[in-house]
PDB file of C-alpha atoms in Angstrom:
ATOM      1  CA  LEU A   1     189.870  57.632  55.143  1.00 60.00           C
ATOM      2  CA  LEU A   2     190.161  56.447  59.247  1.00 68.00           C
ATOM      3  CA  ARG A   3     193.063  58.795  59.433  1.00 76.00           C
ATOM      4  CA  LEU A   4     191.075  61.395  58.162  1.00 67.00           C
ATOM      5  CA  TYR A   5     188.108  60.803  60.700  1.00 70.00           C
ATOM      6  CA  GLY A   6     190.551  60.816  63.273  1.00 76.00           C
ATOM      7  CA  ARG A   7     192.011  63.870  62.249  1.00 77.00           C
ATOM      8  CA  VAL A   8     188.945  66.140  61.675  1.00 73.00           C
ATOM      9  CA  GLY A   9     186.338  64.226  63.460  1.00 74.00           C
ATOM     10  CA  VAL A  10     182.878  63.058  62.172  1.00 72.00           C
ATOM     11  CA  ASP A  11     180.887  65.913  62.759  1.00 76.00           C
ATOM     12  CA  ARG A  12     183.554  68.028  60.347  1.00 72.00           C
ATOM     13  CA  LEU A  13     182.806  65.854  57.784  1.00 69.00           C
ATOM     14  CA  SER A  14     179.217  66.426  57.748  1.00 77.00           C
ATOM     15  CA  GLU A  15     179.560  70.092  57.759  1.00 78.00           C
ATOM     16  CA  LYS A  16     178.302  72.004  54.554  1.00 79.00           C
ATOM     17  CA  PRO A  17     181.402  72.582  52.115  1.00 75.00           C
ATOM     18  CA  ARG A  18     183.373  75.526  52.373  1.00 77.00           C
ATOM     19  CA  LEU A  19     184.407  75.428  48.791  1.00 81.00           C
ATOM     20  CA  ARG A  20     182.110  75.436  45.892  1.00 82.00           C
ATOM     21  CA  PRO A  21     183.957  74.892  42.503  1.00 85.00           C
ATOM     22  CA  GLY A  22     182.133  75.801  39.501  1.00 86.00           C
ATOM     23  CA  THR A  23     181.810  77.204  35.656  1.00 84.00           C
ATOM     24  CA  GLY A  24     180.381  80.814  34.977  1.00 81.00           C
ATOM     25  CA  HIS A  25     176.853  79.274  34.111  1.00 81.00           C
ATOM     26  CA  SER A  26     176.606  77.300  36.943  1.00 86.00           C
ATOM     27  CA  SER A  27     177.186  80.361  39.663  1.00 84.00           C
ATOM     28  CA  LYS A  28     174.199  82.460  38.012  1.00 82.00           C
ATOM     29  CA  GLY A  29     171.998  83.286  40.994  1.00 86.00           C
ATOM     30  CA  LEU A  30     174.542  82.214  43.659  1.00 88.00           C
ATOM     31  CA  GLU A  31     176.762  84.264  45.621  1.00 89.00           C
ATOM     32  CA  ALA A  32     180.124  83.809  47.991  1.00 89.00           C
ATOM     33  CA  GLN A  33     182.521  85.868  50.019  1.00 90.00           C
ATOM     34  CA  VAL A  34     185.306  84.995  47.731  1.00 91.00           C
ATOM     35  CA  CYS A  35     185.243  84.109  44.321  1.00 91.00           C
ATOM     36  CA  VAL A  36     188.078  83.191  42.038  1.00 92.00           C
ATOM     37  CA  VAL A  37     187.884  83.429  38.389  1.00 92.00           C
ATOM     38  CA  PHE A  38     190.310  81.788  35.583  1.00 91.00           C
ATOM     39  CA  PRO A  39     189.997  84.074  32.737  1.00 92.00           C
ATOM     40  CA  ASP A  40     191.750  81.374  30.073  1.00 93.00           C
ATOM     41  CA  LEU A  41     189.547  80.560  27.093  1.00 93.00           C
ATOM     42  CA  PRO A  42     189.607  77.170  25.088  1.00 93.00           C
ATOM     43  CA  PRO A  43     190.776  77.829  21.713  1.00 95.00           C
ATOM     44  CA  ILE A  44     187.392  77.662  20.048  1.00 95.00           C
ATOM     45  CA  ALA A  45     185.831  79.598  22.382  1.00 94.00           C
ATOM     46  CA  HIS A  46     188.699  82.123  22.354  1.00 95.00           C
ATOM     47  CA  MET A  47     187.800  82.589  18.548  1.00 95.00           C
ATOM     48  CA  GLU A  48     184.375  83.193  19.099  1.00 96.00           C
ATOM     49  CA  TYR A  49     185.135  85.589  21.828  1.00 95.00           C
ATOM     50  CA  ARG A  50     187.218  87.666  19.002  1.00 94.00           C
ATOM     51  CA  ARG A  51     184.468  87.278  16.519  1.00 96.00           C
ATOM     52  CA  ALA A  52     181.448  88.170  18.724  1.00 96.00           C
ATOM     53  CA  PRO A  53     182.257  88.984  22.282  1.00 94.00           C
ATOM     54  CA  ASP A  54     178.826  90.248  23.547  1.00 94.00           C
ATOM     55  CA  PRO A  55     178.258  86.922  25.149  1.00 93.00           C
ATOM     56  CA  PHE A  56     181.696  86.714  26.835  1.00 93.00           C
ATOM     57  CA  HIS A  57     181.071  90.263  28.251  1.00 93.00           C
ATOM     58  CA  ARG A  58     177.734  88.721  29.879  1.00 92.00           C
ATOM     59  CA  TRP A  59     179.447  85.734  31.047  1.00 91.00           C
ATOM     60  CA  ALA A  60     182.176  88.241  32.636  1.00 91.00           C
ATOM     61  CA  TYR A  61     179.314  90.443  34.346  1.00 91.00           C
ATOM     62  CA  VAL A  62     178.073  87.225  35.825  1.00 90.00           C
ATOM     63  CA  VAL A  63     181.122  85.852  37.198  1.00 90.00           C
ATOM     64  CA  SER A  64     182.528  89.182  38.821  1.00 89.00           C
ATOM     65  CA  SER A  65     179.120  90.033  40.679  1.00 92.00           C
ATOM     66  CA  ARG A  66     179.054  86.756  42.295  1.00 91.00           C
ATOM     67  CA  SER A  67     181.417  87.897  45.409  1.00 91.00           C
ATOM     68  CA  SER A  68     180.284  89.678  48.105  1.00 93.00           C
ATOM     69  CA  GLU A  69     183.195  90.688  49.664  1.00 94.00           C
ATOM     70  CA  THR A  70     186.602  89.328  47.475  1.00 94.00           C
ATOM     71  CA  LEU A  71     187.010  89.060  43.716  1.00 92.00           C
ATOM     72  CA  ILE A  72     190.271  87.405  42.446  1.00 93.00           C
ATOM     73  CA  ILE A  73     190.799  86.996  38.977  1.00 92.00           C
ATOM     74  CA  CYS A  74     194.058  84.983  38.304  1.00 92.00           C
ATOM     75  CA  ARG A  75     196.923  85.646  35.898  1.00 91.00           C
ATOM     76  CA  PRO A  76     196.023  84.121  32.431  1.00 91.00           C
ATOM     77  CA  ALA A  77     198.109  81.143  31.611  1.00 91.00           C
ATOM     78  CA  ASP A  78     198.605  82.148  27.843  1.00 90.00           C
ATOM     79  CA  THR A  79     197.206  84.489  25.539  1.00 91.00           C
ATOM     80  CA  ARG A  80     193.761  82.843  24.864  1.00 93.00           C
ATOM     81  CA  THR A  81     191.802  84.632  27.460  1.00 92.00           C
ATOM     82  CA  TYR A  82     189.374  86.921  28.467  1.00 93.00           C
ATOM     83  CA  ASP A  83     190.448  90.562  28.610  1.00 90.00           C
ATOM     84  CA  PHE A  84     189.339  91.813  31.748  1.00 88.00           C
ATOM     85  CA  PRO A  85     190.020  95.518  32.160  1.00 82.00           C
ATOM     86  CA  ARG A  86     192.922  96.688  34.025  1.00 77.00           C
ATOM     87  CA  LEU A  87     192.713  98.274  37.267  1.00 68.00           C
ATOM     88  CA  PRO A  88     194.847 100.922  38.500  1.00 64.00           C
TER      89      PRO A  88
END
């Protein structure tokens, strides 16, 4: 901790964080310049998505409309994912 103080300074440690991790639900009403979305779904959520996709479409709208400048949708780790439309 002392090395960190020495490297960035005490004032820097009291600044507001620039990175705010959160879930799609916790991001409602918020905005950021850059948002990163990981579309992977847990197995149970993926089964529910296949059965009734509408709530997931609403989630996708919320998470994809939080950025004011840049939206980054990461490549899924496996096949259990929300199917964001592919852009040309």
